[in-house]
C-alpha cells in the first residue's frame, strides 16, 4: 500500500459534483503536483486531505491509517497557502516558532529547531525583521519554514509561487525542491503552472472537471499523454493527419530544413514568433494543415526561415 492512499473521493457543492471518484496513491517522500486549470477541483482535494474541507464519500489513508475523520490539528499536516498568512506583529523568528510555542515545546528545543530551519531557508540574517519589511520571496520562505519546523508527515502547498515574479519563482522552485528532498517530507502541491509541475514533481496528477485525467512522472505525462486534454494542457501540440492516421506531435519534435532531404516534405512559413532561446514557426503544409514548430534561435539564420518562404519539414 502507498504511504498516502486517496480512495474514491467524491465532493458535491449542492448538486454540482466537484470531485468524481478520485483515486491516487502517493509514496513516502514523493513530491506530487495536482495540475489542472482553474475550477478542476485540485484545491478542493488539497483541502479535503488537510481536513479543512469535508468530503461526501471516500477515504484518505496515511501510512495505513484512515485519517478521514480526524480534525486538521490531529492529521500532522503542514500547509503553505498562496497568501502566506503571516502574523504582521511577529518577527520572522516568532512567526516560525508560533506553532511550536502553541504545542508547548521546550524553549531550548524551539530555539534549536527554528534556527536550524532558518539556516536551511537562508533567513537567519533577517530573523528579527517583520513581514512588512520582507520581499514576497522572503515571506514565502517564512511560510514554508513555519510549516516544516513542525516536522509534519505531509506538506501541502497551495499554489505557493503564483504571487511571485518569474525570476523569484524559478529560484524558489529549486529551493523548495531541495528542502523537500533534504527533509524527506511527502509533499502535495496544487498548481496550474505546467512548467512548475514538470520541474518540481516526482509525480504529476493531471485533473480536469473534477476527474483525474492521467497520473505519471513528468516525462511520461509530457511524452506519452493518454488523451487530448493532457497533451494540450501540458505544452503545445499539433494534431496531424498523416497516412490516414491521427498523430499528436509536440512542436519540438518537428525538424526543418532549407533543402529537400529524404522523408522531408514541402511547406511554407506563415508566422514567426521569437521566444528567446527558440522560435515558434507556423508552417502550412501542401495539404493546407497548419503546424507549429519549435526550433532553436540560431536555426532561423541557418535555414533562412522567413515568412512566405518555402522550406521543408519532417516529423521526427
PDB file of N, CA and C in Angstrom, residues 239-280:
ATOM      1  N   UNK A 239      -2.054  18.328 -33.884  1.00  0.00           N
ATOM      2  CA  UNK A 239      -2.801  17.108 -34.230  1.00  0.00           C
ATOM      3  C   UNK A 239      -2.720  16.981 -35.749  1.00  0.00           C
ATOM      4  N   UNK A 240      -1.958  15.989 -36.212  1.00  0.00           N
ATOM      5  CA  UNK A 240      -1.602  15.880 -37.624  1.00  0.00           C
ATOM      6  C   UNK A 240      -2.230  14.629 -38.232  1.00  0.00           C
ATOM      7  N   UNK A 241      -2.901  14.817 -39.378  1.00  0.00           N
ATOM      8  CA  UNK A 241      -3.430  13.692 -40.151  1.00  0.00           C
ATOM      9  C   UNK A 241      -2.353  13.267 -41.137  1.00  0.00           C
ATOM     10  N   UNK A 242      -1.864  12.045 -40.972  1.00  0.00           N
ATOM     11  CA  UNK A 242      -0.784  11.566 -41.827  1.00  0.00           C
ATOM     12  C   UNK A 242      -0.986  10.091 -42.155  1.00  0.00           C
ATOM     13  N   UNK A 243      -1.058   9.793 -43.457  1.00  0.00           N
ATOM     14  CA  UNK A 243      -1.255   8.399 -43.911  1.00  0.00           C
ATOM     15  C   UNK A 243      -2.465   7.769 -43.235  1.00  0.00           C
ATOM     16  N   UNK A 244      -3.557   8.542 -43.215  1.00  0.00           N
ATOM     17  CA  UNK A 244      -4.825   8.087 -42.608  1.00  0.00           C
ATOM     18  C   UNK A 244      -4.722   7.818 -41.109  1.00  0.00           C
ATOM     19  N   UNK A 245      -3.678   8.340 -40.482  1.00  0.00           N
ATOM     20  CA  UNK A 245      -3.524   8.227 -39.028  1.00  0.00           C
ATOM     21  C   UNK A 245      -3.533   9.611 -38.395  1.00  0.00           C
ATOM     22  N   UNK A 246      -4.109   9.675 -37.212  1.00  0.00           N
ATOM     23  CA  UNK A 246      -4.159  10.935 -36.467  1.00  0.00           C
ATOM     24  C   UNK A 246      -3.076  10.896 -35.398  1.00  0.00           C
ATOM     25  N   UNK A 247      -2.115  11.823 -35.474  1.00  0.00           N
ATOM     26  CA  UNK A 247      -0.980  11.809 -34.555  1.00  0.00           C
ATOM     27  C   UNK A 247      -0.936  13.101 -33.746  1.00  0.00           C
ATOM     28  N   UNK A 248      -0.551  12.962 -32.470  1.00  0.00           N
ATOM     29  CA  UNK A 248      -0.281  14.120 -31.618  1.00  0.00           C
ATOM     30  C   UNK A 248       1.230  14.316 -31.591  1.00  0.00           C
ATOM     31  N   UNK A 249       1.683  15.496 -32.031  1.00  0.00           N
ATOM     32  CA  UNK A 249       3.117  15.749 -32.169  1.00  0.00           C
ATOM     33  C   UNK A 249       3.477  17.063 -31.484  1.00  0.00           C
ATOM     34  N   UNK A 250       4.493  17.038 -30.631  1.00  0.00           N
ATOM     35  CA  UNK A 250       4.974  18.257 -29.995  1.00  0.00           C
ATOM     36  C   UNK A 250       5.729  19.118 -31.018  1.00  0.00           C
ATOM     37  N   UNK A 251       5.678  20.448 -30.891  1.00  0.00           N
ATOM     38  CA  UNK A 251       6.364  21.332 -31.844  1.00  0.00           C
ATOM     39  C   UNK A 251       7.865  21.090 -31.932  1.00  0.00           C
ATOM     40  N   UNK A 252       8.490  20.678 -30.831  1.00  0.00           N
ATOM     41  CA  UNK A 252       9.939  20.460 -30.856  1.00  0.00           C
ATOM     42  C   UNK A 252      10.319  19.143 -31.524  1.00  0.00           C
ATOM     43  N   UNK A 253       9.318  18.311 -31.844  1.00  0.00           N
ATOM     44  CA  UNK A 253       9.586  17.025 -32.488  1.00  0.00           C
ATOM     45  C   UNK A 253       9.563  17.120 -34.017  1.00  0.00           C
ATOM     46  N   UNK A 254       9.437  18.326 -34.549  1.00  0.00           N
ATOM     47  CA  UNK A 254       9.397  18.525 -35.997  1.00  0.00           C
ATOM     48  C   UNK A 254      10.679  19.221 -36.441  1.00  0.00           C
ATOM     49  N   UNK A 255      11.290  18.698 -37.460  1.00  0.00           N
ATOM     50  CA  UNK A 255      12.556  19.216 -37.965  1.00  0.00           C
ATOM     51  C   UNK A 255      12.332  20.065 -39.208  1.00  0.00           C
ATOM     52  N   UNK A 256      13.128  21.110 -39.351  1.00  0.00           N
ATOM     53  CA  UNK A 256      13.052  21.996 -40.519  1.00  0.00           C
ATOM     54  C   UNK A 256      14.374  21.947 -41.291  1.00  0.00           C
ATOM     55  N   UNK A 257      14.284  22.254 -42.578  1.00  0.00           N
ATOM     56  CA  UNK A 257      15.477  22.335 -43.412  1.00  0.00           C
ATOM     57  C   UNK A 257      15.209  23.277 -44.578  1.00  0.00           C
ATOM     58  N   UNK A 258      16.291  23.884 -45.090  1.00  0.00           N
ATOM     59  CA  UNK A 258      16.134  24.726 -46.278  1.00  0.00           C
ATOM     60  C   UNK A 258      16.380  23.923 -47.551  1.00  0.00           C
ATOM     61  N   UNK A 259      16.680  22.615 -47.377  1.00  0.00           N
ATOM     62  CA  UNK A 259      16.931  21.755 -48.542  1.00  0.00           C
ATOM     63  C   UNK A 259      16.049  20.516 -48.457  1.00  0.00           C
ATOM     64  N   UNK A 260      15.634  20.011 -49.598  1.00  0.00           N
ATOM     65  CA  UNK A 260      14.861  18.778 -49.632  1.00  0.00           C
ATOM     66  C   UNK A 260      15.768  17.596 -49.287  1.00  0.00           C
ATOM     67  N   UNK A 261      15.312  16.771 -48.318  1.00  0.00           N
ATOM     68  CA  UNK A 261      16.041  15.574 -47.916  1.00  0.00           C
ATOM     69  C   UNK A 261      15.069  14.398 -47.907  1.00  0.00           C
ATOM     70  N   UNK A 262      15.597  13.202 -47.668  1.00  0.00           N
ATOM     71  CA  UNK A 262      14.733  12.026 -47.573  1.00  0.00           C
ATOM     72  C   UNK A 262      13.696  12.226 -46.479  1.00  0.00           C
ATOM     73  N   UNK A 263      12.460  11.887 -46.781  1.00  0.00           N
ATOM     74  CA  UNK A 263      11.332  11.935 -45.835  1.00  0.00           C
ATOM     75  C   UNK A 263      10.885  13.348 -45.470  1.00  0.00           C
ATOM     76  N   UNK A 264      11.529  14.370 -46.007  1.00  0.00           N
ATOM     77  CA  UNK A 264      11.080  15.744 -45.760  1.00  0.00           C
ATOM     78  C   UNK A 264       9.975  16.107 -46.754  1.00  0.00           C
ATOM     79  N   UNK A 265       9.114  17.017 -46.334  1.00  0.00           N
ATOM     80  CA  UNK A 265       8.018  17.460 -47.193  1.00  0.00           C
ATOM     81  C   UNK A 265       8.034  18.972 -47.301  1.00  0.00           C
ATOM     82  N   UNK A 266       7.435  19.461 -48.383  1.00  0.00           N
ATOM     83  CA  UNK A 266       7.431  20.900 -48.667  1.00  0.00           C
ATOM     84  C   UNK A 266       6.403  21.619 -47.782  1.00  0.00           C
ATOM     85  N   UNK A 267       6.733  22.839 -47.365  1.00  0.00           N
ATOM     86  CA  UNK A 267       5.798  23.676 -46.611  1.00  0.00           C
ATOM     87  C   UNK A 267       6.155  25.145 -46.831  1.00  0.00           C
ATOM     88  N   UNK A 268       5.289  26.027 -46.333  1.00  0.00           N
ATOM     89  CA  UNK A 268       5.523  27.467 -46.436  1.00  0.00           C
ATOM     90  C   UNK A 268       5.458  28.071 -45.036  1.00  0.00           C
ATOM     91  N   UNK A 269       6.392  28.956 -44.731  1.00  0.00           N
ATOM     92  CA  UNK A 269       6.401  29.631 -43.428  1.00  0.00           C
ATOM     93  C   UNK A 269       5.316  30.699 -43.408  1.00  0.00           C
ATOM     94  N   UNK A 270       4.396  30.575 -42.434  1.00  0.00           N
ATOM     95  CA  UNK A 270       3.289  31.541 -42.327  1.00  0.00           C
ATOM     96  C   UNK A 270       3.518  32.578 -41.225  1.00  0.00           C
ATOM     97  N   UNK A 271       4.130  32.144 -40.107  1.00  0.00           N
ATOM     98  CA  UNK A 271       4.358  33.067 -38.989  1.00  0.00           C
ATOM     99  C   UNK A 271       5.658  32.704 -38.282  1.00  0.00           C
ATOM    100  N   UNK A 272       6.279  33.723 -37.664  1.00  0.00           N
ATOM    101  CA  UNK A 272       7.476  33.530 -36.842  1.00  0.00           C
ATOM    102  C   UNK A 272       7.260  34.240 -35.509  1.00  0.00           C
ATOM    103  N   UNK A 273       7.488  33.532 -34.415  1.00  0.00           N
ATOM    104  CA  UNK A 273       7.316  34.139 -33.090  1.00  0.00           C
ATOM    105  C   UNK A 273       8.584  33.905 -32.281  1.00  0.00           C
ATOM    106  N   UNK A 274       9.282  34.981 -31.939  1.00  0.00           N
ATOM    107  CA  UNK A 274      10.524  34.872 -31.178  1.00  0.00           C
ATOM    108  C   UNK A 274      10.214  34.619 -29.711  1.00  0.00           C
ATOM    109  N   UNK A 275      10.807  33.562 -29.137  1.00  0.00           N
ATOM    110  CA  UNK A 275      10.547  33.211 -27.737  1.00  0.00           C
ATOM    111  C   UNK A 275      11.839  33.079 -26.933  1.00  0.00           C
ATOM    112  N   UNK A 276      12.827  33.878 -27.302  1.00  0.00           N
ATOM    113  CA  UNK A 276      14.084  33.871 -26.565  1.00  0.00           C
ATOM    114  C   UNK A 276      15.043  32.838 -27.108  1.00  0.00           C
ATOM    115  N   UNK A 277      15.082  31.662 -26.468  1.00  0.00           N
ATOM    116  CA  UNK A 277      16.016  30.616 -26.892  1.00  0.00           C
ATOM    117  C   UNK A 277      15.557  29.901 -28.158  1.00  0.00           C
ATOM    118  N   UNK A 278      14.285  30.078 -28.529  1.00  0.00           N
ATOM    119  CA  UNK A 278      13.783  29.400 -29.714  1.00  0.00           C
ATOM    120  C   UNK A 278      12.741  30.265 -30.431  1.00  0.00           C
ATOM    121  N   UNK A 279      12.450  29.883 -31.658  1.00  0.00           N
ATOM    122  CA  UNK A 279      11.356  30.479 -32.427  1.00  0.00           C
ATOM    123  C   UNK A 279      10.223  29.472 -32.523  1.00  0.00           C
ATOM    124  N   UNK A 280       8.990  29.942 -32.392  1.00  0.00           N
ATOM    125  CA  UNK A 280       7.844  29.118 -32.768  1.00  0.00           C
ATOM    126  C   UNK A 280       7.450  29.509 -34.194  1.00  0.00           C
TER     127      UNK A 280
END
